[in-house]
Amino acid sequence: MHPLRHPRNALLIGAIFVVIAIAYWVSPYLGSGHIDYAGITMLGALGIAMGLLFYILIAGSPNE
Amino acid sequence: MTANAQALAPAEHSPVAGLAHDTRGGISNPILGMILFITSEVMFFAGLFAAYFNVRANAPHWPPIQPPELAEHFNLHAAPWYALVLTIILVSSSVTCQLGVAAIRRNDRTGYIRAISVTLVLGILFLLGQAYDYSTLGFGLGDGVFGTTFFTLTGFHGAHVFGGVIMLSVILYRGMAGQFSARHHDAVEATSIYWHFVDVVWIALFSTLYIL
Amino acid sequence: MATTALTPAAPAYRSGLYEWATTTDHKKIGILYVVNSFIFFLLAGLLALGVRTELAQPGLQFLHDEGVYNQLFTMHGTVMIFLFIIPVLVGFGNYVVPLQIGAPDMAFPRINALSFWLLPLGGILMFSGFFTGGAAAAGWTSYSPLAQDRPLGMQGSGEDLWIVGLILIGTASILGAVNFLVTIFKMRAPGMTLFRMPILVWTILVTSVLVLMATPVFTSALIMLFIDRNYGGHFFDPATGGNAILWQNVFWFYSHPAVYVMVLPAMGMISEILPVFSRKPLFGYKAFVFATAGIGALGFSVWAHHMFTTGSVFLPFFSLMTFLIAVPTGVKMFNWIFTLWRGKLILSTPLLFALGFLSMFLIGGINGAFSASVPVDFALHDTYWVVAHLHYVLFGGSVFGLFAGVYYWFPKMTGRMLSEGLGKVQFVLMFIGFNLTFFPMHILGLSGMPRRIADYASTAGWNELNLAASIGGFVIAASIVPFLVNVAVSLRGGRLAGDDPWEGNTLEWATSSPPPPYNFDHLPEIRSERPLFDLRHGRTHPVAVLPDPGAAPQPTH
């Protein structure tokens, strides 16, 4: 199956946002900023939602 | 199934294999629509959770009630037992809901009706239990940001459970009227997916409010 | 074996009021969206004229009360965003997307109708504030504590009506997004793989993902504000443990992706129009798709660049991510330019507006890139520089793109051509008026004029530029007149369009204008992203004809 059609790869898109959320969590430690828990929560949830979204769109598409 | 449809069906081991599919091999439209809607609901709760984590991180101690001795009174960590009972009720209802889906998938209408009835009863029990919990808590929506976040989070979850209870009633009625079969039960699949989502949100809520 | 010949009756364009009120046909719903949105465009435009009239000269000449001024700019922004630009682009998507993918309708036609009708309802709720003691007046961004129900804040019901109206409109958006995604993924005609879809369909796809993911967060913020205002909540009240900046955080997490919702479909329209009017294929189709997806994804990680000056933001992260968005946007710019390059340009109105889009959006992107730099933003935040930026991308970008789409698809929707002469008059007036209004705002912002003020000191040195901007505003208003005249005249007696007046590339031109209710009698073969071009030049065959079982076998080629 073409990689773009494989549903598992759709979860990668969600994973990207989770990575961004982690980067957003870690980066204030490198600077001097304080941690923005609201932003981390929203980005992390976005990763979960995006992963589920793209998974079901690709897995649920017709097989042509 | 015709040979053509079989060739287009998803692989046996795919997680979506059990869900209803149309003749071109894709997942049925209403079920896809429900799952997409659920992803948007995930983000709705994300906003509320974001508010909770934000204000909690800014608070010197939690619950942020003065004087600190009084705060112990509202410490949910101290007694999560009641909420644990509610959790067991909701998780069981998810199990019975899935049993109902399995039943209608193999055309077992009686089994389906039995399982969905139990699910519905458990759902209503959860709501009543939540209402009772509210009445005994001793703090309200206006009691500082602690009360506001607690009641908003659990309240909107309860509203979603209520919506789920309505949906379960509808599919129970339709099931009793004989409208579902193994080949045609999109509404059952969609409702059960929604119900599982409501359960998952509760697990997250319970962990966040009572354990973390 | 019997065959059935389909001979549909000629479609009636003017249906009864009942038909329009109860329709679930995506084409009629699309037209409803567009007409409703233009009504709100005119209303919000009048509000802007109110703002510009007051600001033309220093001193409060027309408004006795700055509170009224605050209502004017708040409702102008809110209505333009939520009741004009987002719905009108969704409306065009509603009309065009099923046609472009060869589908008979959207996946959920009744939910489609619901999504539309929630819009006038939400709009009426918001505007009713004007009649119940004052509309919302805390800016479209509604920051706390101004938005709270307290002395010196938004006491009265206007803000609550605003909140409820927006919750309804947001719900409509989310349902619409679900509808588009299911339609695009499940209802494409055979042969139309994802990478053969028209770019407009791709942009609507990415827009729908953004709407689906971001709008619920806004809904949650609105609910939290409503609870604070009406149920004694403390989300945004620092005195009792809340956090006023929390509102900004959650608000902008939605509102930044929202600006891509406002511009991506317009970019999709441009990407349909430029190839047709340059007689060349779109340059770099795949790069375009990935750039659009990249903008959508990156758009979620820049929200706090609206909050640089709050002191609660990790500045380097957001500044970097904001600069990064310029990369996929630049890719698209180059793709559009290389589509035009060495093409045989046909300078009709759609192309003129598309060229207007390219030039004005470029300026908007550049002045945005300036703001991405933290030190620059610290100086320019909440000044007229930002007003210039947002109008160059939203008006110069989205609205010019929208008008390009209007002139391009009006023939398909109504069966009649819009007048080219009036269209060119509108373009020239609008282009001049737009630049006259908003270019001076760069200079005003750089010299420190804050935004959202009803009056300014006559010694500040801002008088001439404000006057110029106000004159420009009235020129923009004047430019709407030839447009409305054009629509009225063309609907009655415009030149008949036929199926394919522009020699287009995509499937909507393979059916009558307007299309029959079921859209297509038959579809051409789809072997590329330009099925009609292929058909016209013999690369594919027309209708797939069923072979007669009784005839001798024909040699295949």
PDB file of N, CA and C in Angstrom, chain B residues 92-122:
ATOM      1  N   SER B  92     -18.419   0.305  33.262  1.00  0.00           N
ATOM      2  CA  SER B  92     -19.272  -0.867  33.019  1.00  0.00           C
ATOM      3  C   SER B  92     -20.272  -0.576  31.908  1.00  0.00           C
ATOM      4  N   SER B  93     -20.784   0.647  31.909  1.00  0.00           N
ATOM      5  CA  SER B  93     -21.771   0.965  30.868  1.00  0.00           C
ATOM      6  C   SER B  93     -21.119   0.922  29.489  1.00  0.00           C
ATOM      7  N   SER B  94     -19.844   1.291  29.410  1.00  0.00           N
ATOM      8  CA  SER B  94     -19.148   1.180  28.129  1.00  0.00           C
ATOM      9  C   SER B  94     -19.021  -0.275  27.703  1.00  0.00           C
ATOM     10  N   VAL B  95     -18.755  -1.131  28.686  1.00  0.00           N
ATOM     11  CA  VAL B  95     -18.637  -2.562  28.376  1.00  0.00           C
ATOM     12  C   VAL B  95     -19.959  -3.095  27.858  1.00  0.00           C
ATOM     13  N   THR B  96     -21.044  -2.773  28.579  1.00  0.00           N
ATOM     14  CA  THR B  96     -22.349  -3.293  28.135  1.00  0.00           C
ATOM     15  C   THR B  96     -22.731  -2.701  26.785  1.00  0.00           C
ATOM     16  N   CYS B  97     -22.345  -1.460  26.553  1.00  0.00           N
ATOM     17  CA  CYS B  97     -22.646  -0.845  25.254  1.00  0.00           C
ATOM     18  C   CYS B  97     -21.951  -1.615  24.135  1.00  0.00           C
ATOM     19  N   GLN B  98     -20.686  -1.960  24.354  1.00  0.00           N
ATOM     20  CA  GLN B  98     -19.964  -2.690  23.317  1.00  0.00           C
ATOM     21  C   GLN B  98     -20.565  -4.083  23.133  1.00  0.00           C
ATOM     22  N   LEU B  99     -21.050  -4.681  24.255  1.00  0.00           N
ATOM     23  CA  LEU B  99     -21.724  -5.980  24.137  1.00  0.00           C
ATOM     24  C   LEU B  99     -22.968  -5.843  23.255  1.00  0.00           C
ATOM     25  N   GLY B 100     -23.667  -4.711  23.406  1.00  0.00           N
ATOM     26  CA  GLY B 100     -24.843  -4.471  22.570  1.00  0.00           C
ATOM     27  C   GLY B 100     -24.471  -4.372  21.110  1.00  0.00           C
ATOM     28  N   VAL B 101     -23.372  -3.680  20.824  1.00  0.00           N
ATOM     29  CA  VAL B 101     -22.920  -3.555  19.434  1.00  0.00           C
ATOM     30  C   VAL B 101     -22.571  -4.925  18.871  1.00  0.00           C
ATOM     31  N   ALA B 102     -21.851  -5.717  19.681  1.00  0.00           N
ATOM     32  CA  ALA B 102     -21.482  -7.060  19.217  1.00  0.00           C
ATOM     33  C   ALA B 102     -22.727  -7.878  18.935  1.00  0.00           C
ATOM     34  N   ALA B 103     -23.744  -7.688  19.792  1.00  0.00           N
ATOM     35  CA  ALA B 103     -24.978  -8.456  19.613  1.00  0.00           C
ATOM     36  C   ALA B 103     -25.650  -8.109  18.289  1.00  0.00           C
ATOM     37  N   ILE B 104     -25.815  -6.842  18.010  1.00  0.00           N
ATOM     38  CA  ILE B 104     -26.521  -6.486  16.768  1.00  0.00           C
ATOM     39  C   ILE B 104     -25.687  -6.828  15.547  1.00  0.00           C
ATOM     40  N   ARG B 105     -24.369  -6.860  15.694  1.00  0.00           N
ATOM     41  CA  ARG B 105     -23.528  -7.256  14.559  1.00  0.00           C
ATOM     42  C   ARG B 105     -23.766  -8.706  14.178  1.00  0.00           C
ATOM     43  N   ARG B 106     -24.160  -9.534  15.164  1.00  0.00           N
ATOM     44  CA  ARG B 106     -24.471 -10.925  14.810  1.00  0.00           C
ATOM     45  C   ARG B 106     -25.985 -11.159  14.788  1.00  0.00           C
ATOM     46  N   ASN B 107     -26.737 -10.066  14.617  1.00  0.00           N
ATOM     47  CA  ASN B 107     -28.181 -10.100  14.416  1.00  0.00           C
ATOM     48  C   ASN B 107     -28.960 -10.580  15.638  1.00  0.00           C
ATOM     49  N   ASP B 108     -28.329 -10.505  16.818  1.00  0.00           N
ATOM     50  CA  ASP B 108     -29.003 -10.942  18.046  1.00  0.00           C
ATOM     51  C   ASP B 108     -29.783  -9.772  18.637  1.00  0.00           C
ATOM     52  N   ARG B 109     -31.040  -9.622  18.166  1.00  0.00           N
ATOM     53  CA  ARG B 109     -31.792  -8.426  18.557  1.00  0.00           C
ATOM     54  C   ARG B 109     -32.118  -8.399  20.039  1.00  0.00           C
ATOM     55  N   THR B 110     -32.452  -9.546  20.617  1.00  0.00           N
ATOM     56  CA  THR B 110     -32.801  -9.582  22.050  1.00  0.00           C
ATOM     57  C   THR B 110     -31.592  -9.213  22.885  1.00  0.00           C
ATOM     58  N   GLY B 111     -30.464  -9.801  22.533  1.00  0.00           N
ATOM     59  CA  GLY B 111     -29.231  -9.487  23.254  1.00  0.00           C
ATOM     60  C   GLY B 111     -28.905  -8.009  23.158  1.00  0.00           C
ATOM     61  N   TYR B 112     -29.120  -7.452  21.975  1.00  0.00           N
ATOM     62  CA  TYR B 112     -28.866  -6.028  21.765  1.00  0.00           C
ATOM     63  C   TYR B 112     -29.727  -5.190  22.706  1.00  0.00           C
ATOM     64  N   ILE B 113     -31.026  -5.489  22.723  1.00  0.00           N
ATOM     65  CA  ILE B 113     -31.934  -4.671  23.535  1.00  0.00           C
ATOM     66  C   ILE B 113     -31.572  -4.778  25.008  1.00  0.00           C
ATOM     67  N   ARG B 114     -31.235  -5.999  25.420  1.00  0.00           N
ATOM     68  CA  ARG B 114     -30.864  -6.187  26.820  1.00  0.00           C
ATOM     69  C   ARG B 114     -29.641  -5.340  27.168  1.00  0.00           C
ATOM     70  N   ALA B 115     -28.621  -5.440  26.333  1.00  0.00           N
ATOM     71  CA  ALA B 115     -27.362  -4.743  26.637  1.00  0.00           C
ATOM     72  C   ALA B 115     -27.545  -3.233  26.618  1.00  0.00           C
ATOM     73  N   ILE B 116     -28.282  -2.717  25.636  1.00  0.00           N
ATOM     74  CA  ILE B 116     -28.448  -1.261  25.571  1.00  0.00           C
ATOM     75  C   ILE B 116     -29.303  -0.776  26.732  1.00  0.00           C
ATOM     76  N   SER B 117     -30.291  -1.567  27.149  1.00  0.00           N
ATOM     77  CA  SER B 117     -31.098  -1.156  28.310  1.00  0.00           C
ATOM     78  C   SER B 117     -30.223  -1.020  29.532  1.00  0.00           C
ATOM     79  N   VAL B 118     -29.354  -2.010  29.744  1.00  0.00           N
ATOM     80  CA  VAL B 118     -28.454  -1.941  30.909  1.00  0.00           C
ATOM     81  C   VAL B 118     -27.561  -0.711  30.807  1.00  0.00           C
ATOM     82  N   THR B 119     -27.042  -0.459  29.592  1.00  0.00           N
ATOM     83  CA  THR B 119     -26.190   0.705  29.384  1.00  0.00           C
ATOM     84  C   THR B 119     -26.938   1.977  29.752  1.00  0.00           C
ATOM     85  N   LEU B 120     -28.170   2.064  29.281  1.00  0.00           N
ATOM     86  CA  LEU B 120     -28.972   3.260  29.537  1.00  0.00           C
ATOM     87  C   LEU B 120     -29.180   3.454  31.044  1.00  0.00           C
ATOM     88  N   VAL B 121     -29.524   2.375  31.718  1.00  0.00           N
ATOM     89  CA  VAL B 121     -29.754   2.449  33.165  1.00  0.00           C
ATOM     90  C   VAL B 121     -28.484   2.913  33.881  1.00  0.00           C
ATOM     91  N   LEU B 122     -27.348   2.327  33.496  1.00  0.00           N
ATOM     92  CA  LEU B 122     -26.085   2.717  34.123  1.00  0.00           C
ATOM     93  C   LEU B 122     -25.780   4.189  33.855  1.00  0.00           C
TER      94      LEU B 122
END
